[in-house]
PDB file of C-alpha atoms in Angstrom:
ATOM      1  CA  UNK Y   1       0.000   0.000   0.000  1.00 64.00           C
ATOM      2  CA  UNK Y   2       2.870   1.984  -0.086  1.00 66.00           C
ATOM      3  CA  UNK Y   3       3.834   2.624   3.361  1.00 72.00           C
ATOM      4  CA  UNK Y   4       8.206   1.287   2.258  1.00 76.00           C
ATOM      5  CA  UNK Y   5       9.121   2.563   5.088  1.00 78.00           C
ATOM      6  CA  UNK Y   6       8.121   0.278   7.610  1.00 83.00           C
ATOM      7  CA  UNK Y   7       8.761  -2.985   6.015  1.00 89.00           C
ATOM      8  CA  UNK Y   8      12.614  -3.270   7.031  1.00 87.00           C
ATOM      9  CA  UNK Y   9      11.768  -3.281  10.523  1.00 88.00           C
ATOM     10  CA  UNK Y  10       9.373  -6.495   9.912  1.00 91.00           C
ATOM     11  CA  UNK Y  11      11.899  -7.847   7.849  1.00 92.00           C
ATOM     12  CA  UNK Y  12      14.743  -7.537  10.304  1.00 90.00           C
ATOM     13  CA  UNK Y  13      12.027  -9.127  13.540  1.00 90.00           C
ATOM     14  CA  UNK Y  14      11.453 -12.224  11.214  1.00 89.00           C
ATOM     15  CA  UNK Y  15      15.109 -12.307  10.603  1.00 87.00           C
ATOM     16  CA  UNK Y  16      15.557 -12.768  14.366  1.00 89.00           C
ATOM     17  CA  UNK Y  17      13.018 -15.299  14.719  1.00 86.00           C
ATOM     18  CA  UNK Y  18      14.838 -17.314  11.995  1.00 85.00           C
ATOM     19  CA  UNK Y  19      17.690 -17.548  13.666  1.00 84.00           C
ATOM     20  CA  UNK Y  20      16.518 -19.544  16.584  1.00 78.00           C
ATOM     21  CA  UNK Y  21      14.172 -21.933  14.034  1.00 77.00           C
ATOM     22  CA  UNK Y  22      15.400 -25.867  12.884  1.00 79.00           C
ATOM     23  CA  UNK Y  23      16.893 -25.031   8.857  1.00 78.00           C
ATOM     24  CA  UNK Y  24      14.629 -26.961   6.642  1.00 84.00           C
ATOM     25  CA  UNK Y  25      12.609 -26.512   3.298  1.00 82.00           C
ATOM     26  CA  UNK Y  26      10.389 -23.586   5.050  1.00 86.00           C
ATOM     27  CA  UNK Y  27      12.638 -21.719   6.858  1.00 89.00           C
ATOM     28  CA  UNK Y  28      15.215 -21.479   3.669  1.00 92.00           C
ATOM     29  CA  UNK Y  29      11.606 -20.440   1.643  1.00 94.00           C
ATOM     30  CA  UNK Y  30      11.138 -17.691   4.114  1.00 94.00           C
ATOM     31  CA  UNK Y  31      14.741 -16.712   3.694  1.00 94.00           C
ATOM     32  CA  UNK Y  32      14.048 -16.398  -0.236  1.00 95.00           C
ATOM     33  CA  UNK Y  33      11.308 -14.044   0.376  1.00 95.00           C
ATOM     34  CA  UNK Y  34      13.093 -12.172   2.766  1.00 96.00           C
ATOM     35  CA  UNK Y  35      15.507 -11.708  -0.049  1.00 96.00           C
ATOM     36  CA  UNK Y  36      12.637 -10.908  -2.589  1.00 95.00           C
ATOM     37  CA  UNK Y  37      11.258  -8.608  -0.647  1.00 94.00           C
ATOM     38  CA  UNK Y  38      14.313  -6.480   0.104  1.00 95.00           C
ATOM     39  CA  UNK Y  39      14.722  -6.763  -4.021  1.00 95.00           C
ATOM     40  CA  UNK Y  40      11.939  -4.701  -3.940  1.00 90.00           C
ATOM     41  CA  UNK Y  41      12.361  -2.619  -1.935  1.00 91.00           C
ATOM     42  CA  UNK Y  42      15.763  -1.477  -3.541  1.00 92.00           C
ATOM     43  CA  UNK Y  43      13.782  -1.492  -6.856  1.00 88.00           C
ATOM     44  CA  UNK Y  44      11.949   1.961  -5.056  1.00 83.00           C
ATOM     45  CA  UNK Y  45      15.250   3.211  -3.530  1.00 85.00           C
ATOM     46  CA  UNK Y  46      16.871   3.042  -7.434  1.00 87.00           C
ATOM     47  CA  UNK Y  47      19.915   0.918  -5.634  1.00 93.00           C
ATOM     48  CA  UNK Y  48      20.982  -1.157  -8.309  1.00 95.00           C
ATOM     49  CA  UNK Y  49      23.475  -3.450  -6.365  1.00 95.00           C
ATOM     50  CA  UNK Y  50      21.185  -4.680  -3.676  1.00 95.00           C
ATOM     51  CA  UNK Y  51      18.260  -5.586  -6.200  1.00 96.00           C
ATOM     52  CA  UNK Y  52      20.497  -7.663  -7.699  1.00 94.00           C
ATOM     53  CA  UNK Y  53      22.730  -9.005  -4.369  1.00 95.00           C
ATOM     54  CA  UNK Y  54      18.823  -9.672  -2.885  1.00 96.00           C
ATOM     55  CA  UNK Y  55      17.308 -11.229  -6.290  1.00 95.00           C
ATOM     56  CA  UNK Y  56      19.868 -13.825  -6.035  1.00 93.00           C
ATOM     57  CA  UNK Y  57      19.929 -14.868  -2.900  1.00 95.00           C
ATOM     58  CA  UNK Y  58      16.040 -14.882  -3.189  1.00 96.00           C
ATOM     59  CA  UNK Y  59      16.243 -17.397  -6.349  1.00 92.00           C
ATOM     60  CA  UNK Y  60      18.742 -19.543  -3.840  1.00 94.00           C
ATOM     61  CA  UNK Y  61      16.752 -19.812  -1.422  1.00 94.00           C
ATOM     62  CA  UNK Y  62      12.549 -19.870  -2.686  1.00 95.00           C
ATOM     63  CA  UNK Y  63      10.826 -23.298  -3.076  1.00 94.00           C
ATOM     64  CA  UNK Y  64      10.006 -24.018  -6.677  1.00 91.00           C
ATOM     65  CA  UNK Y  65       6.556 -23.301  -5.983  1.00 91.00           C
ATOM     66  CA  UNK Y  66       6.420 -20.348  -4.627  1.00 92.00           C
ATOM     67  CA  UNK Y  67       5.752 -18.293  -7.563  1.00 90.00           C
ATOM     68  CA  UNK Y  68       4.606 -15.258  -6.421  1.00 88.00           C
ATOM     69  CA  UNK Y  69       7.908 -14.320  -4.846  1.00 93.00           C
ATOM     70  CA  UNK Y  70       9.469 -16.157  -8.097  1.00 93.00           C
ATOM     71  CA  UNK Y  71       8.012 -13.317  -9.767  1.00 93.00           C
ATOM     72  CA  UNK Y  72       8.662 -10.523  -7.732  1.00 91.00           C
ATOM     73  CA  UNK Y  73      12.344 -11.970  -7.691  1.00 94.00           C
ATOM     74  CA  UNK Y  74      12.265 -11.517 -11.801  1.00 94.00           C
ATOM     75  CA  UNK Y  75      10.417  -8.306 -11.546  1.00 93.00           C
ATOM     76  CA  UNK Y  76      13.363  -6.790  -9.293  1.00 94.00           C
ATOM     77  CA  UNK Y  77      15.933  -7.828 -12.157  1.00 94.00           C
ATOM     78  CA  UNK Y  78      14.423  -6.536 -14.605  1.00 94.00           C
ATOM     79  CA  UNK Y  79      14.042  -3.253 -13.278  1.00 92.00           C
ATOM     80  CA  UNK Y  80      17.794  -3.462 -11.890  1.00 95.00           C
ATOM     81  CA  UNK Y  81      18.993  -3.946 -16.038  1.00 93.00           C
ATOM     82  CA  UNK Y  82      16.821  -1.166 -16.846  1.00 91.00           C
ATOM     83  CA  UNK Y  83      18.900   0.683 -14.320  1.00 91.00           C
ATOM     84  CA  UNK Y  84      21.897  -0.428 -15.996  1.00 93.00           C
ATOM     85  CA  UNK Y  85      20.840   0.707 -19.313  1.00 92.00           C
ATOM     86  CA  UNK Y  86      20.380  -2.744 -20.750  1.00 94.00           C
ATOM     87  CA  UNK Y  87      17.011  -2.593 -22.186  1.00 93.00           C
ATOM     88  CA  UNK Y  88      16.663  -5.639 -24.033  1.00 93.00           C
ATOM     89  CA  UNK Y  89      17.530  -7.977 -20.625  1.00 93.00           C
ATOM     90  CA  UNK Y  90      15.152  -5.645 -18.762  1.00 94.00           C
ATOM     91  CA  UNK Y  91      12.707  -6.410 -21.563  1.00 93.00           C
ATOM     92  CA  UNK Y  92      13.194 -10.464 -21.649  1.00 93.00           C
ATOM     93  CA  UNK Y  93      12.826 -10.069 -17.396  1.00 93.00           C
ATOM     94  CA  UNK Y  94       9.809  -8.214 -17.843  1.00 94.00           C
ATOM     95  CA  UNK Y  95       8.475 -10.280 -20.587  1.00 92.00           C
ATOM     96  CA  UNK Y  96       9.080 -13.494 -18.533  1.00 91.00           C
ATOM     97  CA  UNK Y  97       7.384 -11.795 -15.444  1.00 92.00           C
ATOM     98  CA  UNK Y  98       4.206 -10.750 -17.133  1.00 91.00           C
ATOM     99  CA  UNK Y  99       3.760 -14.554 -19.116  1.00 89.00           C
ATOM    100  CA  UNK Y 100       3.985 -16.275 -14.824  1.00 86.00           C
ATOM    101  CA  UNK Y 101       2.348 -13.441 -13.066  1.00 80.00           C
ATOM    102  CA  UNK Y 102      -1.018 -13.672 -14.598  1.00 74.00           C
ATOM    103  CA  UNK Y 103      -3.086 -10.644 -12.673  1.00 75.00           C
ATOM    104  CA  UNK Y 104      -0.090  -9.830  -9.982  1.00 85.00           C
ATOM    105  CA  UNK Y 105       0.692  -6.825  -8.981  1.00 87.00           C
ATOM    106  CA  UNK Y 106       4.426  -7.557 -10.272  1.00 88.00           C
ATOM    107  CA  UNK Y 107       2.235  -8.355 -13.935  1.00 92.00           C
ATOM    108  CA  UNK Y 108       1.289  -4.880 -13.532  1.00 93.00           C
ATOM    109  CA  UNK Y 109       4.372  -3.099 -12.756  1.00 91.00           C
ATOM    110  CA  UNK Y 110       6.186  -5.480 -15.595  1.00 94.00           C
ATOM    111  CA  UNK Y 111       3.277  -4.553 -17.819  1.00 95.00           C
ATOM    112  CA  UNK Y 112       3.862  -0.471 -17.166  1.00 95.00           C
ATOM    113  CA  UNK Y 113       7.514  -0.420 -16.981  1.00 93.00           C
ATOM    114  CA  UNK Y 114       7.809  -2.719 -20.459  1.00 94.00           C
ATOM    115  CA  UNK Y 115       6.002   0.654 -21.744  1.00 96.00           C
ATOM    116  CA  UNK Y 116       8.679   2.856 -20.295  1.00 94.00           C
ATOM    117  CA  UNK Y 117      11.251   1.223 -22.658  1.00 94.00           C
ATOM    118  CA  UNK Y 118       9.010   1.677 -25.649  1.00 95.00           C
ATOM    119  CA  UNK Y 119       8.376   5.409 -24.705  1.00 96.00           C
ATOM    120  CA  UNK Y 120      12.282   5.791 -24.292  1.00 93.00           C
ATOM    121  CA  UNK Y 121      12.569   4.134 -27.797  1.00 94.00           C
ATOM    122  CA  UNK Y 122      10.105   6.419 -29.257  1.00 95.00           C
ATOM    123  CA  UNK Y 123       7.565   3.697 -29.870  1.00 97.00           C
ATOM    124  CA  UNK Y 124       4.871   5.693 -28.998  1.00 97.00           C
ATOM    125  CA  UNK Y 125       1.626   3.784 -30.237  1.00 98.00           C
ATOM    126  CA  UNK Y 126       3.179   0.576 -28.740  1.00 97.00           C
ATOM    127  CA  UNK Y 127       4.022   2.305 -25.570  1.00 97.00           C
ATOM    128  CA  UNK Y 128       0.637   3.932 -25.314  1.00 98.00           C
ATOM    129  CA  UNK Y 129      -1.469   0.505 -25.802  1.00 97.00           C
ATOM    130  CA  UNK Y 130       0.901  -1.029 -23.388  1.00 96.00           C
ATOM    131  CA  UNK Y 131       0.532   1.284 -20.731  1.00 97.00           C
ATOM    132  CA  UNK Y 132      -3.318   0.849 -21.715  1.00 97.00           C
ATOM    133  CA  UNK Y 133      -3.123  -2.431 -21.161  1.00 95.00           C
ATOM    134  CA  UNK Y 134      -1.479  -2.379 -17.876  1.00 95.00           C
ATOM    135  CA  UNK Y 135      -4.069  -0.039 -16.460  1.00 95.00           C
ATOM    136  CA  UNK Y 136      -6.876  -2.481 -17.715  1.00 94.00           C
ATOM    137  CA  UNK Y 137      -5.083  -5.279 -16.137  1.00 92.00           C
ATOM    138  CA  UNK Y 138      -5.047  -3.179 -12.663  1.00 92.00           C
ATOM    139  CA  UNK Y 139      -8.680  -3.083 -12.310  1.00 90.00           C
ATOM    140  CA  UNK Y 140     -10.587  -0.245 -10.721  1.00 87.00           C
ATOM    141  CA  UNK Y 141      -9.623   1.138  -8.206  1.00 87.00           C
ATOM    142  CA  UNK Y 142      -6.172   1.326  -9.282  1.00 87.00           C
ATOM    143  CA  UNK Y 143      -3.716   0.697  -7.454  1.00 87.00           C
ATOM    144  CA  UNK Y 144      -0.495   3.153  -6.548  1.00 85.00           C
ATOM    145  CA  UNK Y 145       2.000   1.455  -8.656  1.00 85.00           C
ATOM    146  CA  UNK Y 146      -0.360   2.898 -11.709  1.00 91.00           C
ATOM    147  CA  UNK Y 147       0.829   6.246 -11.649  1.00 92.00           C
ATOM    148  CA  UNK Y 148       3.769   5.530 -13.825  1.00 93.00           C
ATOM    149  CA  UNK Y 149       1.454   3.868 -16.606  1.00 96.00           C
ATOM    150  CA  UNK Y 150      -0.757   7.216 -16.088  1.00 96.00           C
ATOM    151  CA  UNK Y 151       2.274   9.614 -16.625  1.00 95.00           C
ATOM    152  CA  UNK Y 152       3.615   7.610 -19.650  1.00 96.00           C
ATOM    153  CA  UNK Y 153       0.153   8.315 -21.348  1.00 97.00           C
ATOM    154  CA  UNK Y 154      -0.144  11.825 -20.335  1.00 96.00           C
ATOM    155  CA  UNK Y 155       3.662  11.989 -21.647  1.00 97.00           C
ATOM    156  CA  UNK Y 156       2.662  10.985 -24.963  1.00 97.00           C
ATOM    157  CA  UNK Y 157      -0.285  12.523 -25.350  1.00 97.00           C
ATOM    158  CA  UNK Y 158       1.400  15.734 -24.485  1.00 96.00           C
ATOM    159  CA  UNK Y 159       3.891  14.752 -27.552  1.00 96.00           C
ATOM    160  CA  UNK Y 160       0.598  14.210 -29.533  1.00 97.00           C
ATOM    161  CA  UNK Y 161      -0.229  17.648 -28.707  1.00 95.00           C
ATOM    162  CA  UNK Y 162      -3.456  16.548 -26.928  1.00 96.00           C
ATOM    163  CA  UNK Y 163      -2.708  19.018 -24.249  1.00 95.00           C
ATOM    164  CA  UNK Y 164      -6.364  18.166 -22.381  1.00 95.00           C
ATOM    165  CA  UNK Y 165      -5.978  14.427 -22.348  1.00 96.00           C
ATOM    166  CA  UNK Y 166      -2.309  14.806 -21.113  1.00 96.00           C
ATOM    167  CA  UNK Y 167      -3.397  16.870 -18.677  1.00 94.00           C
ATOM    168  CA  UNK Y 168      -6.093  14.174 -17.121  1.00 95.00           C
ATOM    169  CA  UNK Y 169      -3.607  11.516 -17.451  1.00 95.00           C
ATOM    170  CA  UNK Y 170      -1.767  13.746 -15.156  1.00 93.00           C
ATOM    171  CA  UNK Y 171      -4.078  14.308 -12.531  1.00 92.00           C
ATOM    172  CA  UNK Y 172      -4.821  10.606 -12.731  1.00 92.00           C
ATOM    173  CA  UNK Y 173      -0.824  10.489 -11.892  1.00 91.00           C
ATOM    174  CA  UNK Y 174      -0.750  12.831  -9.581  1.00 90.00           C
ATOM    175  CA  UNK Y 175      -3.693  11.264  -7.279  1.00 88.00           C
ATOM    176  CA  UNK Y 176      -2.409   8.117  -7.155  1.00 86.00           C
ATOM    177  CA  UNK Y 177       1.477   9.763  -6.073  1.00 83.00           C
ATOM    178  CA  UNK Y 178      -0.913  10.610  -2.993  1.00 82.00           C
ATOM    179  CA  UNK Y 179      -0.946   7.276  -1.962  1.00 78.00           C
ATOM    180  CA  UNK Y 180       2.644   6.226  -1.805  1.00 72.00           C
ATOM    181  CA  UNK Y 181       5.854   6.948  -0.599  1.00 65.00           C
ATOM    182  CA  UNK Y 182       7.782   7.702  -3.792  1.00 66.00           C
ATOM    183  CA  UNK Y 183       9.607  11.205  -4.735  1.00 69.00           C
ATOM    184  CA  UNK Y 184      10.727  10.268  -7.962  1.00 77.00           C
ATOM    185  CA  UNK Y 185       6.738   9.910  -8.851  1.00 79.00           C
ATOM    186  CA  UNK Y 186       6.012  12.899  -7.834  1.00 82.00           C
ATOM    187  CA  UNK Y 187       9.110  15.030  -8.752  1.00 87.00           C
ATOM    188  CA  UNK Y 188       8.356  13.048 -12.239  1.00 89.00           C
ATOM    189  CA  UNK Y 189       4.726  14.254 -12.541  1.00 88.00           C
ATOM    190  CA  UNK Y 190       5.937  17.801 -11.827  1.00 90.00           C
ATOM    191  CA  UNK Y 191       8.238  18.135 -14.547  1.00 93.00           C
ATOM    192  CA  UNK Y 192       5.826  17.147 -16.566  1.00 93.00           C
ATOM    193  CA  UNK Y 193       3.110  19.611 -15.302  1.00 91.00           C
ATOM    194  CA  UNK Y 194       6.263  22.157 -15.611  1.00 94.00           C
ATOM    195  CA  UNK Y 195       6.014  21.320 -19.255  1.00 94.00           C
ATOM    196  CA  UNK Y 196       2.258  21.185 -20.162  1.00 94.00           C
ATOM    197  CA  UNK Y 197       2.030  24.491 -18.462  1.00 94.00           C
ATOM    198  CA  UNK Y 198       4.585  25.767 -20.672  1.00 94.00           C
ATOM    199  CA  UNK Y 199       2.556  24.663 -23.742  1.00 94.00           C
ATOM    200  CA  UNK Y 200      -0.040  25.872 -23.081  1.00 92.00           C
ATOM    201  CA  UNK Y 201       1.921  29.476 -22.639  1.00 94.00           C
ATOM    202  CA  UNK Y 202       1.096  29.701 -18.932  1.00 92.00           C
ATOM    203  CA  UNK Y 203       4.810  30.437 -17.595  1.00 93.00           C
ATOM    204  CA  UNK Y 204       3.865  31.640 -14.043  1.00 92.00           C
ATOM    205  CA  UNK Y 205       2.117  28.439 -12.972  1.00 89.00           C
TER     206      UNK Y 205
END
């Protein structure tokens, strides 16, 4: 739900009670998602070199079946190559993570960031109807992670020069930045704002 900040201090109490428990199948699974969910974590701090330190020792350590974490796991490094600048492993992790996830939340966020690469590769209609596409897959309400699919469509519509439906794409962004603990959301979303604003001639606001 967005509240980052209070998940290490879980993570670190379960750690403890770990430490104390007989090592078998479940206790190394719980390890794993430890792991996975650190990954994560590190995917919103932008830190590159624990997303990928966690991600593996979270693939060491998950049971087979525990896809959910699985996918996380993949989601993390593909957003940790996309860090790196190496778009087409980003894409294959991403790729991979939306055809397991089905309707996850890590589907989602594969879904929306997939269409972050296209928009960086100017592949605007394919970017647009895959950030469409992630949105539908979110459901209604959305949830927070959605902002970025939001701001990639009021991005491009802005570069369409549909100024009005860039602009509700961005309050659409902008609500959801509300509900989460994420500058680089919300510094994004005002740069863009900086920008319609400037389109539209209106240089005080």
């Amino acid at each position: 739900v967005g509240q980052h900040t209070a998940v290490e201090q879980k993570l670190q109490a379960a750690e403890a009670c770990l430490q104390d428990a007989r090592s078998n199948d479940g206790t190394k699974d719980l390890a794993g998602r430890i792991a996975s969910m650190r990954a994560t974590l590190a995917v919103i701090q932008n830190d590159v070199e624990t997303i990928i330190g966690e991600a593996l020792r979270a693939r060491e350590n998950l049971h087979p079946d525990n896809l959910i974490y699985r996918i996380s796991t993949t989601f993390a490094l593909g957003t940790a190559y996309m860090f790196q600048g190496n778009k087409t492993a980003a894409s294959q992790a991403f790729a991979e993570t939306i055809s397991i996830g089905e309707n996850s939340i890590y589907a989602i966020a594969a879904t929306i960031t997939l269409g972050q690469i296209q928009e960086t590769n100017n592949q605007l209609n394919l970017a647009a109807k895959t950030y469409e596409s992630g949105l539908h897959l979110a459901g209604d309400p959305p949830p927070p992670i959605t902002c970025e699919g939001f701001l990639g469509l009021a991005r491009i519509h802005y570069e369409w020069n549909d100024l009005d439906t860039a602009e509700e794409y961005g309050q659409q962004c902008f609500q959801m930045t509300q509900q989460m603990e994420n500058v680089d959301s919300f510094a994004s979303y005002g740069v863009f704002l900086s920008r319609l604003m400037l389109a539209r001639g209106d240089v005080s606001s």
